[in-house]
Amino acid sequence: MKVLVAVKRVVDYKVQIRVKSDNSGVETQNVKMSVNPPDENAIEEAVKLKEQGLASETIAVSIGDEKSQDVLRTSMAMGIDKSILVKTQNTLEPLAVAKTLMKLIEKENPDLVLMGKQAIDDDSNQTGQILSALLKWPQGCFISNLKIEGNKVSISREIDEGIENLETRLPAVLTCDLRLNTPRFASLPNIMKAKKKPLDIIDIDSLGVDTTPRIKTLKVIEPPKRKAGVMVSDVKELVKKLKYEAKVI
Amino acid sequence: MAVLVIAEHDNSNLKSSTLNTITAAKKLSDDIHLFILGSNIGELTNKSKDIHFLSKVIKCDNEKLKNFLPELSAPLISNLAENYSHILAPASTFGKNLLPRVSALLDITQISDVIDIVSNDTFVRPIYAGNAISQVQTNQKINLLTIRPTSFEKSEDSGGDASIEEIPFVDTDLKTIFINREVSKSDRPELGNARIVVSGGRGLENSDNFKLLYELADKLNAAVGASRAAVDSGYIGNEYQVGQTGKMVAPELYIAVGISGAIQHLAGMKESKVIVAINKDLEAPIFNVADYGLSSDLFQAIPEIIKELDLLNQIES
């Protein structure tokens, strides 16, 4: 079984982001960038499948500028075998990302595609679902448990009501929840080893995908700030304020 | 042109997220159609035609649609798409699972998690866990939107008189088998919909201590929520998680107990009208968004609050 993992480079989740003063977007220059957190879960799962002898090869793919090589090196330091960067200077919409991934899937023929359930920058939560529909492969979204036996895939999905259990067949597209596993830290020897693993760079234009944006961002603004609150001295005062000032109880 | 709303339901009742989504649709058109895909939904369809603002209810009723597998629903929706200027679904795990497939079938970019509608082609959505707000415009022939339920009021479920249309089920070859849903039963109000939410974090220390929170929630007729830290530590189930990767809530009162207030948690609750934070760590970022902060040991504070609430009730009765 060959596993392909899609990885996005995003502003690190611990960074307090800043809206650009011209309201054109969010500042991403000179900000710490990392692997999109749920994509790390996808990497971890692929590496585990390899360690269990279920996956024969694992490939990480990222779409972005030159700098996205760093998230691919991180993926390989965590144990991914090889990686591909699809180079573009533009920000792609989920539909274009899925179409680009589809082109690579036609070339690489993986049996399983894993990715995070959403990217923590644009919070779209679409790419896996779109890819599954384009490929006509089964879809498993927001998974927190995965078991593969031969061709059979058993998953648990995190839904608003609790957990949904499904059974399906390979090939499939699965999107990972943060609770699927605990991503490992790359050890120093593995970081060194990852530098020698193959990383192919291809230009997005060579894939012949229409990536023209369909959506125009008019402006990006700061969210409204909440008014500063007050500290109360004890429970009596708190309950009194909630009852007679805020009138919510 | 008409607007199509995809209903979220359990084959017997609509989820309240559907009513929020209908209110959003009202900002786009006076001709709103509700599409219910499910199994044994005759009664549900009949009830739904009373919803205020609806002009038509379309149903597709088939045993195979019982468990809402998106592979089966998406083609049925895209087949209807050409009649509509906009197709809306709630931005719940139901809508998030389904609508991007329609986007693929129609070759239209979807706009996720809309919190405001400026005009028929301009929409507002949060990005970066709500730390920035983006206004976007599209000129695609059909607009696909998922709607954040807490950003729109619920429409009235009475006073309307919609017509009913049935469309035939068209099967899709599918290898996925539904096994089951593990749903926790609770008499408390639904988290996404409750007037008051009492949420617990890692400060609760274990699942047994969450009972204290349940007691407070029941006193206030509140729903229970949790931070990711509490869910990951196994104190409570994932369906209670509030935050960027969990549920979005915007109740009138949100009481955060033993929650430090990571950006990702704030993303899910900072639209609440009144926020109370109870935490012994005065430096906890949750105090920055709280209207009322109490720096105290929660194991003392919660029983005291319950006692005070009992006293209030006695005075009133």
Coordinates of C-alpha atoms in Angstrom, one line a residue:
Chain A
M1 CA 0.0 0.0 0.0
K2 CA 1.3 3.4 -1.0
V3 CA 0.3 6.4 1.1
L4 CA 0.3 10.0 0.0
V5 CA 0.1 12.8 2.7
A6 CA -0.8 16.4 1.8
V7 CA 0.9 18.9 4.0
K8 CA 0.4 22.7 4.2
R9 CA 2.8 25.3 5.6
V10 CA 1.0 27.7 7.9
V11 CA 1.6 30.3 10.5
D12 CA 2.5 28.4 13.7
Y13 CA -0.5 27.8 15.9
K14 CA 1.2 29.6 18.8
V15 CA 1.7 32.8 16.9
Q16 CA -0.7 35.7 17.7
I17 CA -1.4 36.7 14.1
R18 CA -1.5 40.3 12.9
V19 CA -3.8 41.8 10.3
K20 CA -1.8 43.9 7.7
S21 CA -2.3 47.6 8.0
D22 CA -3.6 47.9 4.5
N23 CA -6.2 45.2 5.3
S24 CA -5.1 43.0 2.4
G25 CA -4.5 40.0 4.5
V26 CA -2.6 38.6 7.5
E27 CA 1.1 39.2 8.0
T28 CA 3.1 36.1 7.1
Q29 CA 6.5 37.6 6.7
N30 CA 9.0 37.1 9.5
V31 CA 6.5 34.9 11.4
K32 CA 7.2 31.4 12.6
M33 CA 5.8 28.9 10.1
S34 CA 5.1 25.2 10.8
V35 CA 3.3 22.1 9.5
N36 CA -0.4 22.6 9.7
P37 CA -1.2 20.8 13.0
P38 CA -3.8 18.2 11.8
D39 CA -1.5 17.5 8.8
E40 CA 1.1 16.4 11.4
N41 CA -1.5 13.8 12.5
A42 CA -1.7 12.6 8.9
I43 CA 2.1 12.3 8.7
E44 CA 2.2 10.4 12.0
E45 CA -0.5 8.0 10.8
A46 CA 1.3 7.3 7.5
V47 CA 4.6 6.7 9.3
K48 CA 2.8 4.3 11.7
L49 CA 1.3 2.4 8.8
K50 CA 4.8 2.0 7.4
E51 CA 6.2 0.8 10.7
Q52 CA 3.3 -1.7 11.0
G53 CA 4.3 -3.1 7.6
L54 CA 1.0 -2.0 6.1
A55 CA 2.4 0.8 4.0
S56 CA 5.2 0.1 1.5
E57 CA 6.0 3.7 0.7
T58 CA 5.0 7.1 2.1
I59 CA 5.0 10.3 0.1
A60 CA 4.4 13.9 1.4
V61 CA 3.2 16.6 -1.0
S62 CA 3.0 20.3 -0.4
I63 CA 1.8 23.1 -2.7
G64 CA 3.4 26.5 -2.2
D65 CA 6.5 28.6 -2.7
E66 CA 10.2 27.5 -2.2
K67 CA 9.9 27.8 1.6
S68 CA 7.4 25.0 1.7
Q69 CA 10.4 22.7 1.4
D70 CA 10.8 23.1 5.2
V71 CA 7.5 21.3 6.0
L72 CA 8.4 18.5 3.6
R73 CA 11.8 18.1 5.3
T74 CA 10.0 18.0 8.7
S75 CA 7.6 15.3 7.3
M76 CA 10.6 13.3 6.2
A77 CA 12.4 13.8 9.5
M78 CA 9.2 12.3 11.1
G79 CA 9.6 9.3 8.8
I80 CA 8.0 10.0 5.4
D81 CA 10.1 8.4 2.6
K82 CA 10.1 11.0 -0.1
S83 CA 8.3 14.2 -1.0
I84 CA 7.2 16.5 -3.8
L85 CA 6.8 20.2 -3.7
V86 CA 4.4 21.7 -6.3
K87 CA 5.8 25.2 -6.7
T88 CA 3.6 28.2 -7.0
Q89 CA 3.7 31.8 -5.8
N90 CA -0.1 32.0 -5.6
T91 CA -2.5 31.1 -2.8
L92 CA -4.7 28.3 -4.1
E93 CA -8.3 27.8 -3.2
P94 CA -9.3 24.3 -1.9
L95 CA -10.8 23.3 -5.3
A96 CA -7.5 24.1 -7.0
V97 CA -5.5 22.3 -4.3
A98 CA -7.6 19.2 -4.8
K99 CA -7.3 19.3 -8.6
T100 CA -3.5 19.7 -8.2
L101 CA -3.3 16.7 -5.8
M102 CA -5.4 14.7 -8.2
K103 CA -2.8 15.2 -11.0
L104 CA -0.1 13.9 -8.6
I105 CA -2.3 11.0 -7.6
E106 CA -2.6 10.0 -11.2
K107 CA 1.2 9.9 -11.4
E108 CA 2.0 8.3 -8.1
N109 CA -1.0 5.9 -7.8
P110 CA -1.3 5.9 -4.0
D111 CA -3.9 3.6 -2.3
L112 CA -4.6 5.9 0.5
V113 CA -4.5 9.7 0.8
L114 CA -4.3 11.3 4.2
M115 CA -4.4 15.0 5.2
G116 CA -5.5 17.2 8.0
K117 CA -9.2 18.0 8.3
Q118 CA -8.6 21.7 7.9
A119 CA -5.8 24.2 7.6
I120 CA -5.6 26.5 10.6
D121 CA -5.0 29.6 8.4
D122 CA -8.1 29.8 6.2
D123 CA -10.1 27.2 8.2
S124 CA -11.9 26.1 5.0
N125 CA -12.2 22.4 5.8
Q126 CA -12.9 21.4 2.1
T127 CA -9.9 19.9 0.3
G128 CA -10.2 16.2 1.4
Q129 CA -13.9 16.1 0.6
I130 CA -13.4 17.7 -2.8
L131 CA -10.5 15.4 -3.7
S132 CA -12.6 12.4 -2.7
A133 CA -15.4 13.5 -5.0
L134 CA -13.1 14.3 -7.9
L135 CA -11.4 10.9 -7.6
K136 CA -14.7 9.1 -6.9
W137 CA -13.0 7.4 -3.9
P138 CA -14.7 6.9 -0.5
Q139 CA -14.4 9.8 1.9
G140 CA -13.7 9.6 5.6
C141 CA -13.6 13.0 7.3
F142 CA -12.5 14.2 10.8
I143 CA -11.2 10.7 11.7
S144 CA -10.0 9.9 15.2
N145 CA -9.4 6.2 14.7
L146 CA -8.2 4.1 11.7
K147 CA -7.7 0.4 11.2
I148 CA -6.7 -1.1 7.9
E149 CA -6.9 -4.9 7.2
G150 CA -6.1 -5.8 3.6
N151 CA -8.4 -3.7 1.5
K152 CA -10.8 -3.0 4.4
V153 CA -10.7 0.4 6.1
S154 CA -12.5 1.0 9.5
I155 CA -12.7 4.5 10.7
S156 CA -14.2 6.5 13.5
R157 CA -15.2 10.0 12.6
E158 CA -15.7 12.9 15.1
I159 CA -19.1 14.4 14.5
D160 CA -21.1 17.0 16.4
E161 CA -23.2 14.3 18.0
G162 CA -20.3 12.1 19.1
I163 CA -18.6 9.4 17.0
E164 CA -19.6 7.8 13.7
N165 CA -18.1 4.5 12.7
L166 CA -17.8 3.6 9.0
E167 CA -16.3 0.8 7.1
T168 CA -15.0 1.3 3.5
R169 CA -12.4 0.0 1.0
L170 CA -9.2 1.3 -0.4
P171 CA -8.4 3.5 -2.3
A172 CA -9.8 6.2 0.0
V173 CA -9.3 9.8 1.1
L174 CA -9.2 10.4 4.8
T175 CA -8.9 13.7 6.7
C176 CA -7.5 13.6 10.2
D177 CA -8.6 15.1 13.5
L178 CA -6.1 16.1 16.1
R179 CA -7.2 13.2 18.3
L180 CA -6.1 10.5 15.7
N181 CA -2.7 10.2 17.3
T182 CA 0.2 12.1 18.9
P183 CA 2.7 13.2 16.3
R184 CA 6.2 12.3 17.2
F185 CA 9.1 14.8 17.5
A186 CA 11.7 14.5 14.9
S187 CA 15.0 13.4 16.5
L188 CA 18.3 15.1 15.5
P189 CA 19.7 12.0 13.7
N190 CA 16.4 11.8 11.7
I191 CA 16.5 15.5 10.9
M192 CA 20.0 14.9 9.4
K193 CA 18.8 11.8 7.6
A194 CA 15.8 13.7 6.1
K195 CA 18.2 16.1 4.4
K196 CA 19.3 13.2 2.1
K197 CA 15.8 11.9 1.3
P198 CA 14.5 12.8 -2.1
L199 CA 12.5 16.0 -2.5
D200 CA 11.3 16.7 -6.1
I201 CA 10.2 20.2 -7.0
I202 CA 7.8 20.6 -9.9
D203 CA 6.3 23.7 -11.3
I204 CA 2.5 23.9 -11.0
D205 CA 2.3 25.1 -14.6
S206 CA 3.6 21.7 -15.7
L207 CA 0.5 20.0 -14.3
G208 CA -2.0 21.9 -16.5
V209 CA -4.4 22.7 -13.7
D210 CA -6.6 25.7 -13.8
T211 CA -5.8 27.5 -10.5
T212 CA -7.4 30.8 -11.3
P213 CA -9.0 32.2 -8.1
R214 CA -12.8 32.2 -8.0
I215 CA -13.0 34.3 -4.9
K216 CA -11.7 37.8 -4.3
T217 CA -10.7 39.0 -0.9
L218 CA -12.0 42.5 -0.5
K219 CA -10.5 43.1 2.9
V220 CA -9.2 41.5 6.0
I221 CA -9.9 43.2 9.3
E222 CA -9.3 42.7 13.0
P223 CA -12.3 41.0 14.8
P224 CA -14.2 43.4 17.1
K225 CA -12.5 43.5 20.5
R226 CA -14.4 42.7 23.6
K227 CA -14.8 45.4 26.2
A228 CA -12.5 45.0 29.2
G229 CA -14.3 43.1 32.0
V230 CA -14.0 43.4 35.8
M231 CA -12.6 41.0 38.4
V232 CA -15.1 40.2 41.2
S233 CA -13.9 39.6 44.7
D234 CA -16.0 36.5 45.5
V235 CA -18.8 34.2 44.5
K236 CA -21.5 36.3 46.1
E237 CA -20.5 39.3 44.0
L238 CA -20.3 37.2 40.9
V239 CA -23.8 35.8 41.3
K240 CA -25.2 39.2 42.1
K241 CA -23.6 40.8 39.0
L242 CA -25.0 38.0 36.8
K243 CA -28.4 38.4 38.3
Y244 CA -28.9 42.1 38.5
E245 CA -26.2 43.7 36.2
A246 CA -25.9 41.3 33.3
K247 CA -29.4 39.8 33.9
V248 CA -28.4 36.5 32.4
I249 CA -29.5 34.2 35.3
Chain B
M1 CA -33.6 33.4 -8.2
A2 CA -34.5 30.9 -5.5
V3 CA -32.1 29.8 -2.7
L4 CA -31.7 26.2 -1.7
V5 CA -31.1 25.3 2.0
I6 CA -29.9 21.8 2.8
A7 CA -31.6 20.5 5.9
E8 CA -29.7 19.0 8.8
H9 CA -31.9 16.6 10.7
D10 CA -32.2 13.1 12.3
N11 CA -35.0 11.8 10.0
S12 CA -37.6 12.9 12.7
N13 CA -36.7 16.5 13.6
L14 CA -34.8 19.3 12.0
K15 CA -31.6 20.4 13.8
S16 CA -31.8 24.0 14.9
S17 CA -28.8 24.7 12.7
T18 CA -31.3 24.4 9.7
L19 CA -33.4 27.2 11.1
N20 CA -30.3 29.4 11.5
T21 CA -29.4 28.7 7.9
I22 CA -32.9 29.6 6.7
T23 CA -32.5 33.0 8.3
A24 CA -29.2 33.5 6.4
A25 CA -31.0 32.5 3.2
K26 CA -33.6 35.1 3.9
K27 CA -30.9 37.8 3.4
L28 CA -30.5 36.5 -0.2
S29 CA -33.9 35.8 -1.5
D30 CA -37.6 35.7 -0.7
D31 CA -37.9 32.4 -2.5
I32 CA -36.3 29.8 -0.2
H33 CA -36.5 26.1 -0.8
L34 CA -35.6 23.5 1.9
F35 CA -34.1 20.2 0.6
I36 CA -34.5 17.3 3.0
L37 CA -32.6 14.1 2.1
G38 CA -33.3 11.2 4.4
S39 CA -35.3 8.0 5.1
N40 CA -38.9 7.9 6.3
I41 CA -39.1 11.6 6.3
G42 CA -42.8 12.0 5.4
E43 CA -43.7 13.4 8.8
L44 CA -40.6 15.6 9.0
T45 CA -41.4 17.0 5.6
N46 CA -45.0 17.8 6.6
K47 CA -43.8 19.6 9.7
S48 CA -41.2 21.5 7.8
K49 CA -43.7 23.1 5.4
D50 CA -44.9 25.3 8.3
I51 CA -41.5 27.0 8.7
H52 CA -41.7 30.7 8.3
F53 CA -40.1 32.1 5.0
L54 CA -40.1 28.8 3.1
S55 CA -41.9 28.6 -0.2
K56 CA -41.1 25.0 -1.0
V57 CA -39.9 21.8 0.7
I58 CA -38.2 19.3 -1.5
K59 CA -37.8 15.8 -0.2
C60 CA -35.8 12.8 -1.4
D61 CA -36.9 9.8 0.7
N62 CA -34.9 6.6 0.5
E63 CA -33.7 4.0 3.0
K64 CA -30.1 4.5 1.6
L65 CA -30.2 8.2 2.7
K66 CA -30.9 7.2 6.3
N67 CA -27.3 7.9 7.5
F68 CA -26.5 11.0 5.5
L69 CA -23.5 9.5 3.6
P70 CA -22.3 12.5 1.6
E71 CA -21.3 10.4 -1.4
L72 CA -25.0 9.7 -1.9
S73 CA -26.4 13.1 -1.1
A74 CA -24.0 15.3 -3.0
P75 CA -25.0 14.3 -6.6
L76 CA -28.7 14.7 -5.6
I77 CA -28.0 18.3 -4.6
S78 CA -25.8 19.1 -7.6
N79 CA -28.6 17.8 -9.9
L80 CA -30.9 20.5 -8.6
A81 CA -28.2 23.3 -8.5
E82 CA -28.9 25.0 -11.8
N83 CA -32.3 26.3 -10.5
Y84 CA -30.6 28.2 -7.7
S85 CA -28.4 31.3 -7.2
H86 CA -27.2 30.0 -3.8
I87 CA -27.0 26.7 -2.0
L88 CA -26.6 26.9 1.8
A89 CA -25.8 24.3 4.4
P90 CA -25.0 24.7 8.1
A91 CA -21.3 24.8 9.0
S92 CA -21.7 21.8 11.3
T93 CA -19.9 18.6 10.8
F94 CA -22.9 17.6 8.7
G95 CA -22.5 20.5 6.3
K96 CA -18.7 20.5 6.3
N97 CA -18.7 16.8 5.3
L98 CA -21.2 17.3 2.5
L99 CA -21.0 20.7 0.7
P100 CA -17.4 20.5 -0.5
R101 CA -18.4 17.4 -2.5
V102 CA -21.1 19.5 -4.2
S103 CA -18.4 22.1 -4.9
A104 CA -16.4 19.4 -6.6
L105 CA -19.3 18.2 -8.7
L106 CA -20.3 21.7 -9.8
D107 CA -16.7 23.0 -10.1
I108 CA -17.6 26.0 -7.9
T109 CA -15.4 27.2 -5.0
Q110 CA -17.3 27.0 -1.7
I111 CA -17.2 29.8 0.9
S112 CA -17.0 28.2 4.3
D113 CA -18.3 29.3 7.7
V114 CA -20.1 32.5 6.6
I115 CA -20.9 34.8 9.6
D116 CA -22.4 37.7 7.6
I117 CA -24.0 38.3 4.2
V118 CA -23.2 41.7 2.8
S119 CA -24.9 41.3 -0.5
N120 CA -25.8 38.5 -2.9
D121 CA -22.1 38.1 -3.9
T122 CA -20.2 39.4 -0.9
F123 CA -19.8 37.4 2.3
V124 CA -17.9 37.6 5.6
R125 CA -16.0 34.7 7.2
P126 CA -13.5 34.3 10.0
I127 CA -10.0 33.0 9.3
Y128 CA -7.1 32.1 11.6
A129 CA -9.5 30.8 14.3
G130 CA -11.5 34.1 14.2
N131 CA -8.4 36.3 14.8
A132 CA -9.0 37.9 11.5
I133 CA -12.2 38.5 9.6
S134 CA -12.2 38.3 5.8
Q135 CA -14.7 39.9 3.4
V136 CA -14.8 38.0 0.1
Q137 CA -16.6 38.4 -3.2
T138 CA -17.3 35.9 -5.9
N139 CA -19.0 36.1 -9.3
Q140 CA -19.6 32.4 -9.8
K141 CA -23.0 31.4 -11.2
I142 CA -23.9 29.5 -8.1
N143 CA -22.8 30.4 -4.6
L144 CA -22.0 27.6 -2.3
L145 CA -22.0 28.7 1.4
T146 CA -21.8 27.0 4.7
I147 CA -23.4 29.1 7.4
R148 CA -22.1 29.4 10.9
P149 CA -25.4 28.8 12.9
T150 CA -24.5 31.0 15.9
S151 CA -24.2 34.0 13.7
F152 CA -27.8 34.0 12.6
E153 CA -31.0 33.8 14.6
K154 CA -33.3 30.8 14.2
S155 CA -36.2 31.3 11.9
E156 CA -39.7 30.6 13.3
D157 CA -40.8 27.0 12.7
S158 CA -44.4 28.0 12.3
G159 CA -46.5 30.5 10.3
G160 CA -45.4 29.3 6.8
D161 CA -47.2 27.3 4.2
A162 CA -44.7 25.8 1.7
S163 CA -45.5 23.4 -1.1
I164 CA -44.0 20.0 -1.1
E165 CA -42.2 18.4 -4.0
E166 CA -40.7 14.9 -4.1
I167 CA -37.7 14.0 -6.3
P168 CA -36.6 10.5 -7.1
F169 CA -33.6 8.9 -5.5
V170 CA -30.7 8.3 -7.8
D171 CA -28.2 5.7 -6.5
T172 CA -24.4 6.2 -6.5
D173 CA -22.0 3.3 -6.4
L174 CA -20.5 3.4 -2.9
K175 CA -18.2 1.1 -1.0
T176 CA -18.8 2.7 2.4
I177 CA -21.0 0.9 4.9
F178 CA -22.4 2.8 7.9
I179 CA -21.7 0.9 11.1
N180 CA -23.2 3.0 13.9
R181 CA -23.1 6.3 15.7
E182 CA -22.0 6.5 19.3
V183 CA -24.2 9.4 20.6
S184 CA -24.2 10.4 24.2
K185 CA -27.7 10.8 25.6
S186 CA -28.3 13.9 27.7
D187 CA -31.3 15.8 29.0
R188 CA -29.4 19.0 29.0
P189 CA -29.8 21.6 26.3
E190 CA -27.9 21.1 23.0
L191 CA -24.4 22.7 23.2
G192 CA -24.7 24.7 20.0
N193 CA -28.1 26.0 20.9
A194 CA -28.1 26.5 24.7
R195 CA -28.8 29.9 26.4
I196 CA -26.2 29.1 29.0
V197 CA -23.0 27.0 28.6
V198 CA -20.8 25.8 31.5
S199 CA -17.5 24.7 30.2
G200 CA -14.6 22.9 31.9
G201 CA -10.9 22.7 31.2
R202 CA -7.9 20.9 32.5
G203 CA -8.3 22.6 35.8
L204 CA -11.1 20.1 36.6
E205 CA -8.2 17.5 36.9
N206 CA -10.3 14.4 36.1
S207 CA -13.6 13.1 34.7
D208 CA -15.1 12.6 38.2
N209 CA -14.7 16.3 39.0
F210 CA -16.7 17.1 35.9
K211 CA -19.8 16.0 38.0
L212 CA -19.4 19.2 39.8
L213 CA -19.8 21.0 36.5
Y214 CA -22.8 18.9 35.6
E215 CA -24.4 19.9 38.9
L216 CA -23.9 23.6 38.2
A217 CA -25.1 23.2 34.6
D218 CA -28.3 21.5 35.8
K219 CA -28.9 24.3 38.3
L220 CA -28.7 26.8 35.4
N221 CA -30.4 24.6 32.8
A222 CA -27.2 25.0 30.9
A223 CA -25.3 22.8 28.3
V224 CA -21.9 21.5 29.2
G225 CA -18.8 22.2 27.1
A226 CA -15.1 21.6 27.4
S227 CA -11.7 22.7 26.2
R228 CA -9.6 20.5 24.0
A229 CA -7.3 19.9 26.9
A230 CA -10.1 18.4 28.9
V231 CA -11.3 16.2 26.0
D232 CA -7.8 15.0 25.1
S233 CA -7.2 14.1 28.8
G234 CA -10.3 11.9 28.6
Y235 CA -12.3 13.9 31.1
I236 CA -15.3 14.2 28.7
G237 CA -16.3 13.1 25.2
N238 CA -15.3 14.9 22.0
E239 CA -18.8 16.1 21.2
Y240 CA -18.4 18.6 24.1
Q241 CA -15.3 20.3 22.7
V242 CA -15.7 24.1 22.1
G243 CA -13.1 25.7 19.8
Q244 CA -11.5 26.1 16.4
T245 CA -11.6 22.4 15.7
G246 CA -14.7 21.7 17.9
K247 CA -18.0 23.4 18.2
M248 CA -18.7 27.2 17.9
V249 CA -21.1 28.5 20.6
A250 CA -22.5 31.9 21.3
P251 CA -24.8 31.6 24.3
E252 CA -26.0 34.5 26.4
L253 CA -23.8 33.3 29.2
Y254 CA -20.6 31.3 29.0
I255 CA -19.0 30.2 32.2
A256 CA -15.4 29.0 31.7
V257 CA -14.2 26.9 34.6
G258 CA -10.5 25.9 34.9
I259 CA -9.9 26.9 31.3
S260 CA -6.8 28.8 30.5
G261 CA -8.1 30.2 27.2
A262 CA -5.9 29.2 24.3
I263 CA -6.5 31.1 21.1
Q264 CA -8.1 27.9 19.7
H265 CA -10.6 27.7 22.5
L266 CA -11.4 31.4 22.4
A267 CA -12.3 31.0 18.7
G268 CA -15.2 28.8 19.7
M269 CA -16.8 31.0 22.4
K270 CA -15.7 34.6 22.2
E271 CA -19.0 35.6 20.5
S272 CA -20.8 34.7 23.7
K273 CA -22.8 37.7 25.1
V274 CA -21.5 37.4 28.7
I275 CA -18.4 35.5 29.6
V276 CA -17.4 34.4 33.1
A277 CA -14.0 33.0 33.8
I278 CA -13.1 31.1 37.0
N279 CA -9.5 30.3 37.3
K280 CA -6.9 30.4 40.0
D281 CA -4.2 31.5 37.6
L282 CA -4.6 35.3 37.3
E283 CA -2.4 35.3 34.3
A284 CA -4.7 33.0 32.3
P285 CA -5.6 34.6 28.9
I286 CA -9.3 33.7 29.4
F287 CA -9.5 36.7 31.7
N288 CA -8.8 39.0 28.7
V289 CA -12.1 38.1 27.1
A290 CA -14.1 37.7 30.3
D291 CA -16.8 40.2 31.4
Y292 CA -16.5 38.9 34.9
G293 CA -13.4 37.2 36.3
L294 CA -13.1 35.3 39.5
S295 CA -9.6 34.3 40.6
S296 CA -10.4 31.4 42.9
D297 CA -10.0 27.7 43.4
L298 CA -12.8 26.2 41.3
F299 CA -13.4 23.4 43.8
Q300 CA -14.4 26.0 46.3
A301 CA -16.1 28.4 43.9
I302 CA -18.4 26.0 42.1
P303 CA -20.1 24.6 45.3
E304 CA -20.5 28.2 46.5
I305 CA -22.1 29.3 43.3
I306 CA -24.5 26.4 43.5
K307 CA -25.4 27.4 47.1
E308 CA -25.9 31.0 46.1
L309 CA -28.2 30.0 43.2
D310 CA -30.2 27.9 45.6
L311 CA -30.6 30.9 47.9
L312 CA -31.7 33.1 45.0
N313 CA -34.3 30.6 44.0
Q314 CA -35.6 30.5 47.6
I315 CA -35.9 34.2 47.7
E316 CA -37.8 34.2 44.4
S317 CA -40.2 31.4 45.3

